[in-house]
Coordinates of C-alpha atoms and ligand atoms in Angstrom, one line a residue:
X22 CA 78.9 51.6 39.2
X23 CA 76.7 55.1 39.2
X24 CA 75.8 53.9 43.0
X25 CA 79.2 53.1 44.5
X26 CA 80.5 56.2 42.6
X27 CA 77.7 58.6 44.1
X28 CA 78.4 56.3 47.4
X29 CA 82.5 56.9 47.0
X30 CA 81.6 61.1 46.7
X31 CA 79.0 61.1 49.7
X32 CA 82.0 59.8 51.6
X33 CA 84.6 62.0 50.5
X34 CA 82.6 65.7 50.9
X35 CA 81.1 63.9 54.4
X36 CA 85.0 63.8 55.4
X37 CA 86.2 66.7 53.8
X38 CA 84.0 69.7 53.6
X39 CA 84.1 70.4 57.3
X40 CA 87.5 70.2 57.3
X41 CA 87.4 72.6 54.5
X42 CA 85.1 75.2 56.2
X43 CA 87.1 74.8 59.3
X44 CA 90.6 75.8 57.5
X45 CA 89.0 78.6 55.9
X46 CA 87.8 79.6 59.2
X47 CA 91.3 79.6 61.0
X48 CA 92.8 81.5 58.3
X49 CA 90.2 83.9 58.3
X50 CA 91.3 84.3 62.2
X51 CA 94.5 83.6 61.7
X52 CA 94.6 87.0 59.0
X53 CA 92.2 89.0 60.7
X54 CA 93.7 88.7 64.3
X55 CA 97.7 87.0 64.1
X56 CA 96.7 85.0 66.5
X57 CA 99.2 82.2 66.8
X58 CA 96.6 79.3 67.9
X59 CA 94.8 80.1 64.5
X60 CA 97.6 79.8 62.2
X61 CA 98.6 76.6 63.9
X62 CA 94.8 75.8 63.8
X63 CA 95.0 76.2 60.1
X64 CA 98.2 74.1 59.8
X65 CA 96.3 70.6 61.2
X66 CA 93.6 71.1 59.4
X67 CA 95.7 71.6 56.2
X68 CA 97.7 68.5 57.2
X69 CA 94.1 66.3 57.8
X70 CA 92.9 67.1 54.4
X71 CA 96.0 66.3 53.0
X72 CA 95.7 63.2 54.3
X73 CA 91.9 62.8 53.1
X74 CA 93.5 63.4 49.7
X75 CA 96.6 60.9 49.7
X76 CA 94.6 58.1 50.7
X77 CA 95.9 55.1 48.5
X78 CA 93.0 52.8 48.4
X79 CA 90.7 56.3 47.8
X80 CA 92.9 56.9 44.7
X81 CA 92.6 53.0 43.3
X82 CA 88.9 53.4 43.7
X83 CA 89.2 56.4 41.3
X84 CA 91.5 54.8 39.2
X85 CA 88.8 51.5 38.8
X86 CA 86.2 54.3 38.3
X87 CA 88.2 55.9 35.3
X88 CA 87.9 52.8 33.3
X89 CA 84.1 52.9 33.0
X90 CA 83.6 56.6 33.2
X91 CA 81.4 56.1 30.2
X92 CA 78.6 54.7 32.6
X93 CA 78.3 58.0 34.2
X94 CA 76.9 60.9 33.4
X95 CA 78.4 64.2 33.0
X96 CA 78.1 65.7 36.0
X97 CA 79.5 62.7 37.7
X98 CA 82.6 62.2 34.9
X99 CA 82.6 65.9 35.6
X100 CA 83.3 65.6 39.3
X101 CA 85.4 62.0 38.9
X102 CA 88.2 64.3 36.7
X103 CA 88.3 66.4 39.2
X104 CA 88.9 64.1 42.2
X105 CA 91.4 62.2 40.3
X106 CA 93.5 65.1 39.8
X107 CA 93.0 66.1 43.2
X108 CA 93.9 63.0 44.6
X109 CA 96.9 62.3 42.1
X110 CA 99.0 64.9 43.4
X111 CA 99.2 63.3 46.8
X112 CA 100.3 59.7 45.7
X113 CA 104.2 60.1 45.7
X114 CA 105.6 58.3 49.0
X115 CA 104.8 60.0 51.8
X116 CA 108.6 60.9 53.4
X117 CA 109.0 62.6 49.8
X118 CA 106.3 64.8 50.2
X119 CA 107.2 65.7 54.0
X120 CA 111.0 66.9 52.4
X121 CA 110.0 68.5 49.6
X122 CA 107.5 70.5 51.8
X123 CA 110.3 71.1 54.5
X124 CA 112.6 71.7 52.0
X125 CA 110.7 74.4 50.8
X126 CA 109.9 75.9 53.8
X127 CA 114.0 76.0 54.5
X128 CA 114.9 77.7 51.3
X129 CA 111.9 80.5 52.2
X130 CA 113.4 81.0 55.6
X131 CA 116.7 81.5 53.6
X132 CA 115.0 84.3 51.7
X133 CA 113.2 85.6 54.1
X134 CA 116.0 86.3 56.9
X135 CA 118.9 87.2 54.1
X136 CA 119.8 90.7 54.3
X137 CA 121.3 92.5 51.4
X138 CA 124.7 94.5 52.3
X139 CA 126.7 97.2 51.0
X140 CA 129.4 98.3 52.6
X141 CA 129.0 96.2 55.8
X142 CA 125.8 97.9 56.2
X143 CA 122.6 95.6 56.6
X144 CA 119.9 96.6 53.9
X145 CA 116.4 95.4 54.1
X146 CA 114.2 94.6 50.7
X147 CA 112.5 97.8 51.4
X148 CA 115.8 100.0 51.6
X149 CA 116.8 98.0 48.2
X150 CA 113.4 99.0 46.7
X151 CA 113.5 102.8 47.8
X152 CA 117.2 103.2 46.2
X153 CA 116.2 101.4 42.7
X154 CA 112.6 103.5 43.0
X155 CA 114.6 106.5 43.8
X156 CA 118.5 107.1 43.6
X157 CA 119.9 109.2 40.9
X158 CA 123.3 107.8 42.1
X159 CA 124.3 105.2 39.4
X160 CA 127.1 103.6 41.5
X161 CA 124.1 103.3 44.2
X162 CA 122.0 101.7 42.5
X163 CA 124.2 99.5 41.1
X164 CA 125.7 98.0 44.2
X165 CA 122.0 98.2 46.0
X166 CA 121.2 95.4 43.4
X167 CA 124.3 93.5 43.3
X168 CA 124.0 93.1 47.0
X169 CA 119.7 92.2 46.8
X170 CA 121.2 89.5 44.2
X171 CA 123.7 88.4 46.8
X172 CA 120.5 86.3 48.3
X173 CA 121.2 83.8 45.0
X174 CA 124.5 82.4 45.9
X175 CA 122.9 81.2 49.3
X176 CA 119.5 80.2 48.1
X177 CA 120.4 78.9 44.3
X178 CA 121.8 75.0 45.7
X179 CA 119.0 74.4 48.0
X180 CA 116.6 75.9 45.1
X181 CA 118.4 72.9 42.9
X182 CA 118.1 70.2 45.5
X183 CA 114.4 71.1 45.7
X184 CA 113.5 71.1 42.2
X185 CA 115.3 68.0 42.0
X186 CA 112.6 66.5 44.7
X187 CA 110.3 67.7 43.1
X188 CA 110.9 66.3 39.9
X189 CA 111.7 62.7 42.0
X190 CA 107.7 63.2 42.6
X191 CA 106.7 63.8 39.4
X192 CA 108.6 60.6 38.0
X193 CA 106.8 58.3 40.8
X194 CA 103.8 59.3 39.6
X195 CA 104.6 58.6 36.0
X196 CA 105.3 61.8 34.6
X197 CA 108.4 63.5 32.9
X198 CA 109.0 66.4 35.1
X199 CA 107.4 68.7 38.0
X200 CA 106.4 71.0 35.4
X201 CA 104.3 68.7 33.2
X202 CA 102.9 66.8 36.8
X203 CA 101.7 70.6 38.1
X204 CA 100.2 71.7 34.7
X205 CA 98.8 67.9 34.2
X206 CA 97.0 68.6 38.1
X207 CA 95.4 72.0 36.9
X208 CA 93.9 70.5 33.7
X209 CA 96.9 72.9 31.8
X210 CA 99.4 71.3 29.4
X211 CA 103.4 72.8 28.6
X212 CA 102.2 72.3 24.8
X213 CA 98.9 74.4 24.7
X214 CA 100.5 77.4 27.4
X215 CA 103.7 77.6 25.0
X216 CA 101.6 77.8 21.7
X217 CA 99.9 80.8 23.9
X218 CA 103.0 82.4 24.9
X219 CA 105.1 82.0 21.4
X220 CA 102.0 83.8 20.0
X221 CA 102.3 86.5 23.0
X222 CA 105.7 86.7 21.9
X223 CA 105.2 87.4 18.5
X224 CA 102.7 89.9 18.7
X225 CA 104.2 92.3 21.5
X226 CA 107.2 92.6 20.2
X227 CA 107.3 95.5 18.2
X228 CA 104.8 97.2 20.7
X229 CA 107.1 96.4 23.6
X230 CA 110.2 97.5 22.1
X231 CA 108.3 100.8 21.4
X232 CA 107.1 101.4 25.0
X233 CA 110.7 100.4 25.9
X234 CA 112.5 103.1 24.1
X235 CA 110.2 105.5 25.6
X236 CA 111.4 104.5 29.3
X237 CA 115.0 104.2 28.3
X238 CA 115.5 107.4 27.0
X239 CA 113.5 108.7 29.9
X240 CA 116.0 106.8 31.9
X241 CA 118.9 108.0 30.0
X242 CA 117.7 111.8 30.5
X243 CA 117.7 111.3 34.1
X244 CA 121.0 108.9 34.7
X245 CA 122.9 110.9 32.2
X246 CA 123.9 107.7 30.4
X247 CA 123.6 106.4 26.8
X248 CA 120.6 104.3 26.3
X249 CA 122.6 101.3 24.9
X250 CA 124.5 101.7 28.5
X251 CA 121.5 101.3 30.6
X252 CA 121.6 97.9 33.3
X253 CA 119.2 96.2 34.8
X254 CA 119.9 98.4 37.8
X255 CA 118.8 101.4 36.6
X256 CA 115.0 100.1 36.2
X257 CA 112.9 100.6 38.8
X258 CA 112.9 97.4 40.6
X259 CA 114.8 94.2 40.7
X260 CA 113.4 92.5 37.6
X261 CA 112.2 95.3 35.3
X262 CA 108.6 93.5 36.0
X263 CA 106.6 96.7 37.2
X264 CA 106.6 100.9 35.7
X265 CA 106.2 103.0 37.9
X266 CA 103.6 105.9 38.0
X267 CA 104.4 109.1 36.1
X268 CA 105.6 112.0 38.8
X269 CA 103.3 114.1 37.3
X270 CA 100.0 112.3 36.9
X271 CA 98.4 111.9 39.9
X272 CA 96.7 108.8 40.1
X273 CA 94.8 109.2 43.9
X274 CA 93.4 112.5 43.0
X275 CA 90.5 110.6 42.0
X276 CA 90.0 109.2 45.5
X277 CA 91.2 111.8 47.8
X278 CA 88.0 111.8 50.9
X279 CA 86.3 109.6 48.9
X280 CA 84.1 106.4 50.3
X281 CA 86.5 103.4 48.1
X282 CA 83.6 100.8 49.5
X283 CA 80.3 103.2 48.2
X284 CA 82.1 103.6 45.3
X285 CA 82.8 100.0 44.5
X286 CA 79.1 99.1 46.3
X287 CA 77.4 101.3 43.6
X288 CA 79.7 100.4 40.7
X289 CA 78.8 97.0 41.4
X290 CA 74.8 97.4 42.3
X291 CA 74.6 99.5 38.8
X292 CA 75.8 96.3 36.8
X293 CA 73.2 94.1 38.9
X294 CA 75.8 92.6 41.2
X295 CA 75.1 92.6 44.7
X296 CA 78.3 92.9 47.1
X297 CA 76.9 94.4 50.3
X298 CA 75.9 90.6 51.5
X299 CA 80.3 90.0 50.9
X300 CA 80.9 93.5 52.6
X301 CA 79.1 93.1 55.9
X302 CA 81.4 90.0 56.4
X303 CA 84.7 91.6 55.3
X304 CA 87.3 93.0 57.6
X305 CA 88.5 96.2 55.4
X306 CA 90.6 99.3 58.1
X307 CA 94.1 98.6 58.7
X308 CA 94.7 96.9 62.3
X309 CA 97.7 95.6 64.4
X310 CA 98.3 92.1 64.1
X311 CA 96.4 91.7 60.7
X312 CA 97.5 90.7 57.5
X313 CA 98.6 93.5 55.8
X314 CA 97.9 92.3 52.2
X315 CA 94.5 91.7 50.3
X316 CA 92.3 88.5 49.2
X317 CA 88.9 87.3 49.4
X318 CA 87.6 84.3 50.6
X319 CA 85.3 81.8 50.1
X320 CA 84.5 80.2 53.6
X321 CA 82.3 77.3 53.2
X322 CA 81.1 77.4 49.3
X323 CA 77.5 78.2 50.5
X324 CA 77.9 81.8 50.2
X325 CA 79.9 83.0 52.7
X326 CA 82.2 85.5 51.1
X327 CA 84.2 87.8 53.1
X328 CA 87.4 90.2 51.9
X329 CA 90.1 91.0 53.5
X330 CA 91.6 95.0 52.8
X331 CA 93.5 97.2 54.4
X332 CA 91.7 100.5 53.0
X333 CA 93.7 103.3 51.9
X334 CA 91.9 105.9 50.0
X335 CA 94.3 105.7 46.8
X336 CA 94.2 104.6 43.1
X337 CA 95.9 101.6 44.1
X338 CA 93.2 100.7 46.6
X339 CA 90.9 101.5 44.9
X340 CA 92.1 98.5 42.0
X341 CA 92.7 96.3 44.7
X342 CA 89.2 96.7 46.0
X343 CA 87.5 96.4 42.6
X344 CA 89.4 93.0 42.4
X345 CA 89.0 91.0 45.3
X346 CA 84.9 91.8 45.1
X347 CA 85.1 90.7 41.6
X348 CA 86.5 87.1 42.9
X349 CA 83.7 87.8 45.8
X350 CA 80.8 88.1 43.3
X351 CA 82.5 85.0 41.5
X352 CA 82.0 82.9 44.4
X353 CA 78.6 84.3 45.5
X354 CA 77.9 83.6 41.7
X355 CA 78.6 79.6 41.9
X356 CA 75.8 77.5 41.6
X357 CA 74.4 76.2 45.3
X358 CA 72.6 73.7 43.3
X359 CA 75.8 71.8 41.8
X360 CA 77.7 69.4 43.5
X361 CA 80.2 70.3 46.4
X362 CA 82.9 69.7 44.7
X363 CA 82.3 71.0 41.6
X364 CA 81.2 74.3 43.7
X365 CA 84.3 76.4 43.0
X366 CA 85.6 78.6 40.2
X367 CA 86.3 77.2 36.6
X368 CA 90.4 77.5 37.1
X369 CA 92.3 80.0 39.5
X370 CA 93.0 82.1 36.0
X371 CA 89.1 82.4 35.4
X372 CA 88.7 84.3 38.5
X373 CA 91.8 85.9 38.2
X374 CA 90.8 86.8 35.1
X375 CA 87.1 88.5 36.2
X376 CA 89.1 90.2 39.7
X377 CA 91.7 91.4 36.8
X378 CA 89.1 92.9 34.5
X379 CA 87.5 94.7 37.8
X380 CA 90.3 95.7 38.9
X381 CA 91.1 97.8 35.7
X382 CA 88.6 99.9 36.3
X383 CA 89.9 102.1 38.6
X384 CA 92.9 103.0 35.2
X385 CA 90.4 103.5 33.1
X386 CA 89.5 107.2 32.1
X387 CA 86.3 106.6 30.6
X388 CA 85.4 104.2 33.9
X389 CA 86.3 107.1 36.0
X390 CA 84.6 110.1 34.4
X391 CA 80.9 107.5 34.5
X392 CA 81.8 106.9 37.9
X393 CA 82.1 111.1 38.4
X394 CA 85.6 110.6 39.7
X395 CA 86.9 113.8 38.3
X396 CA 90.2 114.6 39.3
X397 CA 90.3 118.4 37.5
X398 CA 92.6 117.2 35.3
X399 CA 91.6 118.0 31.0
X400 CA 89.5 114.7 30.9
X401 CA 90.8 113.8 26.9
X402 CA 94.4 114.3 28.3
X403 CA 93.8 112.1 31.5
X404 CA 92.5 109.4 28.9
X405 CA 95.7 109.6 27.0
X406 CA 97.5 109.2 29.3
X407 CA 96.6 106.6 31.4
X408 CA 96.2 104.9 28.1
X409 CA 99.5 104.8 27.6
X410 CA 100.6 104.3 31.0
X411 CA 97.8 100.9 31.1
X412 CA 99.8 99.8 27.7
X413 CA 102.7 99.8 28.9
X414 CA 102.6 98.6 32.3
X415 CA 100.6 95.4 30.5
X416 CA 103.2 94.9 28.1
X417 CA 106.4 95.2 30.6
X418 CA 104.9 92.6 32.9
X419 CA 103.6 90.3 30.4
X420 CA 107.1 90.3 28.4
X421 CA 109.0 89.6 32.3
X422 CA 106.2 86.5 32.5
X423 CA 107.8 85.3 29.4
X424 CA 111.0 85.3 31.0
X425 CA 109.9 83.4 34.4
X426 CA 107.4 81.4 32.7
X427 CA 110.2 79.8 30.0
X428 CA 112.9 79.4 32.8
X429 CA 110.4 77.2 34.9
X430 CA 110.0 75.2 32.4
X431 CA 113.4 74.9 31.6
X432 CA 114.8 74.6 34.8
X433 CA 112.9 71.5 36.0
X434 CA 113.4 69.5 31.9
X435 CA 117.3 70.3 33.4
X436 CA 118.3 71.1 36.8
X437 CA 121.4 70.7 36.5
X438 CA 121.7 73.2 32.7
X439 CA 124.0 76.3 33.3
X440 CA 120.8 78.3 34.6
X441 CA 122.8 81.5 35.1
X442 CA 123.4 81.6 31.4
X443 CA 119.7 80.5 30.8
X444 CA 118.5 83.2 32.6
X445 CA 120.2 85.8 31.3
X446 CA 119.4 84.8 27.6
X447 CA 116.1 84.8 28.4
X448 CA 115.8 88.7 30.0
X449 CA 117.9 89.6 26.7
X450 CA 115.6 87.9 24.1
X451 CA 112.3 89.0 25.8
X452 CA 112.9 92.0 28.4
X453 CA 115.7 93.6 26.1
X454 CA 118.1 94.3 29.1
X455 CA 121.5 93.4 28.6
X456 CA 123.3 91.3 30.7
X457 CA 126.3 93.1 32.7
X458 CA 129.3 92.3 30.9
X459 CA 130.9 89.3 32.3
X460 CA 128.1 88.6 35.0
X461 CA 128.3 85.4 36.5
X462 CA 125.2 84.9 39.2
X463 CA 122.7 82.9 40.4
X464 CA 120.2 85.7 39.7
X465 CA 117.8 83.1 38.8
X466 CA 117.5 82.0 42.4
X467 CA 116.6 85.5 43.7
X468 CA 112.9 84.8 42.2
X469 CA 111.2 83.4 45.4
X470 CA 107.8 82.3 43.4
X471 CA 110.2 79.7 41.9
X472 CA 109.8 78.1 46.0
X473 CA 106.7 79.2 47.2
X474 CA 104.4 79.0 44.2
X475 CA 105.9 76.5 41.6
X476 CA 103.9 76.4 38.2
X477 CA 102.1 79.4 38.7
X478 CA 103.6 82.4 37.0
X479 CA 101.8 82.0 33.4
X480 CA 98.3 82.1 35.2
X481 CA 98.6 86.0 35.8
X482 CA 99.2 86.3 32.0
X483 CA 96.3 83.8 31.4
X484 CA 94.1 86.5 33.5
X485 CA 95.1 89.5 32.0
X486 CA 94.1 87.2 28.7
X487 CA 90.8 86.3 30.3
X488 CA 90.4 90.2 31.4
X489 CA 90.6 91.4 28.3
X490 CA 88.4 88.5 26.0
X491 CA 85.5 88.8 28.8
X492 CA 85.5 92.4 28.2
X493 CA 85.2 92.4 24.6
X494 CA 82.4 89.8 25.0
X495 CA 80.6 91.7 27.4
X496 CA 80.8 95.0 25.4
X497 CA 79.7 93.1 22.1
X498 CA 76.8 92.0 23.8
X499 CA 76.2 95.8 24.8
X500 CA 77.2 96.9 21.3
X501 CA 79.7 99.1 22.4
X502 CA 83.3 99.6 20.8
X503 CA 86.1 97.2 22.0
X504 CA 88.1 98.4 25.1
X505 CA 85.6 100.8 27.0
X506 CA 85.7 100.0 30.0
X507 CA 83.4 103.1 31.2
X508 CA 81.0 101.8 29.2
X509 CA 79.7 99.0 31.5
X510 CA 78.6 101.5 34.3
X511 CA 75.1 101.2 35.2
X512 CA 74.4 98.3 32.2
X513 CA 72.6 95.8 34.3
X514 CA 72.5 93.1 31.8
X515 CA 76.5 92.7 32.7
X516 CA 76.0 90.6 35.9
X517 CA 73.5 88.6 34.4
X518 CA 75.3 87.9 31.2
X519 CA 78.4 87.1 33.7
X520 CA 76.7 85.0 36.0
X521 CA 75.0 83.0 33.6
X522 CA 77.8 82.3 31.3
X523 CA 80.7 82.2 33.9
X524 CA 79.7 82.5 37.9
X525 CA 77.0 80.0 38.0
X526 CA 78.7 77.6 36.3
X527 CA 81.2 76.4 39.0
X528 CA 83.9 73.9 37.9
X529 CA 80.9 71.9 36.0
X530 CA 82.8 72.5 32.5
X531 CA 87.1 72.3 32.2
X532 CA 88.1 76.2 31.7
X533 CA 88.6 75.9 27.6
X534 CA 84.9 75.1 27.3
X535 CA 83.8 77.7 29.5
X536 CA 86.3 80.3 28.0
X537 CA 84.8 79.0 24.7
X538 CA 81.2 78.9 25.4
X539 CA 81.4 82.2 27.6
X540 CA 83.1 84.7 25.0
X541 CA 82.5 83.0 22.0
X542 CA 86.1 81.4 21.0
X543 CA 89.1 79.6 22.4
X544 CA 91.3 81.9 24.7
X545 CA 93.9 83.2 22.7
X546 CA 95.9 86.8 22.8
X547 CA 93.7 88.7 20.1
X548 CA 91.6 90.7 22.7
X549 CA 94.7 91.6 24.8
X550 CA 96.8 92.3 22.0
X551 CA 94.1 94.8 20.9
X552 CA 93.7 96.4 24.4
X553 CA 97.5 96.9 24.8
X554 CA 99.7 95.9 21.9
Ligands
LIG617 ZN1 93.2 87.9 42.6

């Protein structure tokens, strides 16, 4: 049994880590260059592993495996799990798969080319975001996000039809719905994310509600309307999911002529972590033809860690920076002795959750005055500030994940529920925003992460979680007060404490034992409701 398994994984890492390398490769092209050839390079080799991984006989040998996982040992029961799951997803009939994944790709296209219009003029997502970010003209802003919401009458059927494919997966494989089947895949449960998010719920309430007034009568002062009268529209974007940045506080003064890379290099070399190996890889100055976003990349779990930026010298940048090297020193932190397949980070909120916690930094008054980023600004005041701003930016976005994060659920248990009124109950009871009297819209459908990344929207609350409990572990182990972030500058002892408890491990442990044997106790919402509630 221990043979044929170690025999059945030889096999499967033989066949698929080349193709593996080789994807990461042609993205890394693909993002660095545009070059068609690499994008479609990338697409065969996605479409090869898939068929590595929906190999039927493969999966029975896992499944005869499962019943004596007793005989093996840890690591091996270890790597089995994972397979299984891996495999699993990729055992619904094959002509299913290829709609639901053309189906998808359909409804993006319908996103992508729709173009709000008001008046008969043609608006593009950018000209809807300057007039919400912007306008003082209510009747402006109002019909600028009527017409971005337009995109939900075309898009909300085909959304339907896809969820409904997708739930037609789910029930060939055994399970209820989409929802449970995606969760089930990433070792997650609806139960145990619900328990997290009712006690979310409870505990930012008040604090939310607080911050809230504070914007709306902010909101009210500038619109010249009643705070009870204040629409969705009058936020600053779409969803009321983001605050923007005071007018007066000046976030880039910090990094005006500064060097964003030495800043980060040093940052990181004073806490023992070395990311000059990631940076002479990385492709960081803006470019034609490149990817204009952000992410790091692991190309071939042996080490070779690259990022991808597109360097501006601004707070923003700055954060964004901090972040992806923290998912670089993740990866460069994995184990090369365990197992290929167990060579990756503990769950895709882990590693959010150590990018997230890096990627504060660059908010963090006491982080910057360590760092000597002085901005001229009355340092006690700058703290207070971006305090404030920090608390409430956390608890805006975390009370919008409740909303997407609920209708997910809900939407695949019931397609076919009045989702309109769903999602509308759902912004009142946990954003606070009225619904416009007698609105009746497929706003729901206007959220394209409900097509192009299913099941995911809880895992950025999960981080911020993750941020904030990995911080107060690391600071207790310095014996510094919660939530001082400056306080880690130039403490070597953080890599190492990091790498030992969390990089090195890989995937060897399901995430609630390594959250649990890394800081100490289950991950729950006490550190982040300390930090920001
Ligand atoms: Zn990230």
């Amino acid at each position: 049994m221990k043979e044929s398994f170690r025999q059945f994984v030889h096999e499967h890492v033989t066949k698929l880590e080349p193709l593996e390398t080789r994807a990461s490769e042609a993205w890394w092209r693909a993002s660095t260059t545009g070059e068609p050839d690499a994008y479609r390079e990338r697409a065969d080799l996605q479409t090869r592993i898939e068929a590595v991984l929906s190999d039927r006989e493969k999966f029975a040998a896992l499944e005869r495996f499962r019943e004596s996982s007793d005989k093996l040992d840890p690591v091996d029961r270890r790597q089995l799990d994972l397979l299984y799951l891996s495999y699993l997803g990729r055992q619904c009939s094959p002509d299913l798969l290829a709609e639901i994944v053309e189906r998808a790709s359909d409804v993006e296209a319908g996103f992508a080319t729709f173009r709000p219009e008001i008046d008969g003029r043609r608006l593009t997502q950018n000209d809807v975001e300057e007039i919400l970010g912007g306008s003082t003209d209510d009747d402006h802003r109002r019909r600028a996000w009527e017409a971005s919401k337009e995109a939900g009458r075309v898009v909300a059927e085909p959304v339907r039809a896809l969820v409904r494919l997708r739930n037609r997966a789910a029930h060939e494989l055994g399970f209820d719905d989409y929802y449970r089947l995606s969760l089930t895949l990433e070792e997650q449960s609806p139960e145990e994310i619900e328990t997290l998010f009712d006690d979310l719920d409870r505990r930012t309430t008040a604090p939310y509600l607080a911050a809230k007034r504070e914007i709306d009568e902010a909101l009210s002062r500038r619109f010249g309307v009643e705070t009870g009268s204040l629409e969705l529209w009058h936020y600053h974007d779409p969803f009321f999911q983001e605050v923007p940045e005071p007018d007066d506080l000046d976030l880039d003064a910090s990094f005006r002529d500064r060097d964003l890379l030495g800043i980060a290099r040093s940052f990181f070399h004073g806490i023992g972590l070395d990311v000059a190996p990631i940076l002479e890889r990385s492709d960081v100055h803006e470019r034609d033809g490149k990817n204009q976003h952000a992410f790091c990349i692991h190309i071939d779990r042996k080490g070779d860690v690259r990022v991808l930026l597109n360097l501006k010298p601004t707070s923003r940048w700055m954060s964004t920076v901090l972040h992806e090297l923290g998912h670089g020193v993740y990866d460069r932190g994995i184990g090369i002795e365990l197992p290929y397949v167990l060579r990756h980070p503990a769950h895709t909120f882990v590693t959010e959750g150590i990018a997230m916690l890096f990627g504060r930094m660059s908010h963090s008054a006491s982080w910057l005055s360590r760092m000597g980023l002085t901005d001229g600004a009355d340092p006690r005041e700058r703290e207070d500030r971006l305090r404030s701003l920090q608390i409430t930016r956390q608890l805006v976005f975390a009370r919008w994940c409740q909303v997407m994060v609920r209708f997910e659920r809900a939407l695949y248990a019931d397609p076919e529920a009045d989702l309109d009124r769903l999602w509308w109950d759902l912004v009142e009871r946990y954003q606070a925003v009225s619904r416009p009297a007698g609105r009746r819209c497929e706003d729901w459908a206007t959220k394209i992460h409900i097509v192009s990344t299913p099941v995911y929207y809880h895992n950025y609350v999960l981080g911020e979680m993750m941020a904030s409990q990995l911080l107060d572990a690391v600071l207790a182990r310095l014996g510094q007060p919660e939530g001082n972030e400056g306080a880690l500058v130039g403490r070597n002892s953080v890599g190492a404490f990091l790498t030992d408890r969390v990089f090195s491990q890989g995937a060897s442990l399901p995430w609630s034992d390594l959250v649990a044997k890394a800081t100490g106790s289950a991950l729950s919402v006490e550190s982040f409701v300390r930090q920001f509630g």
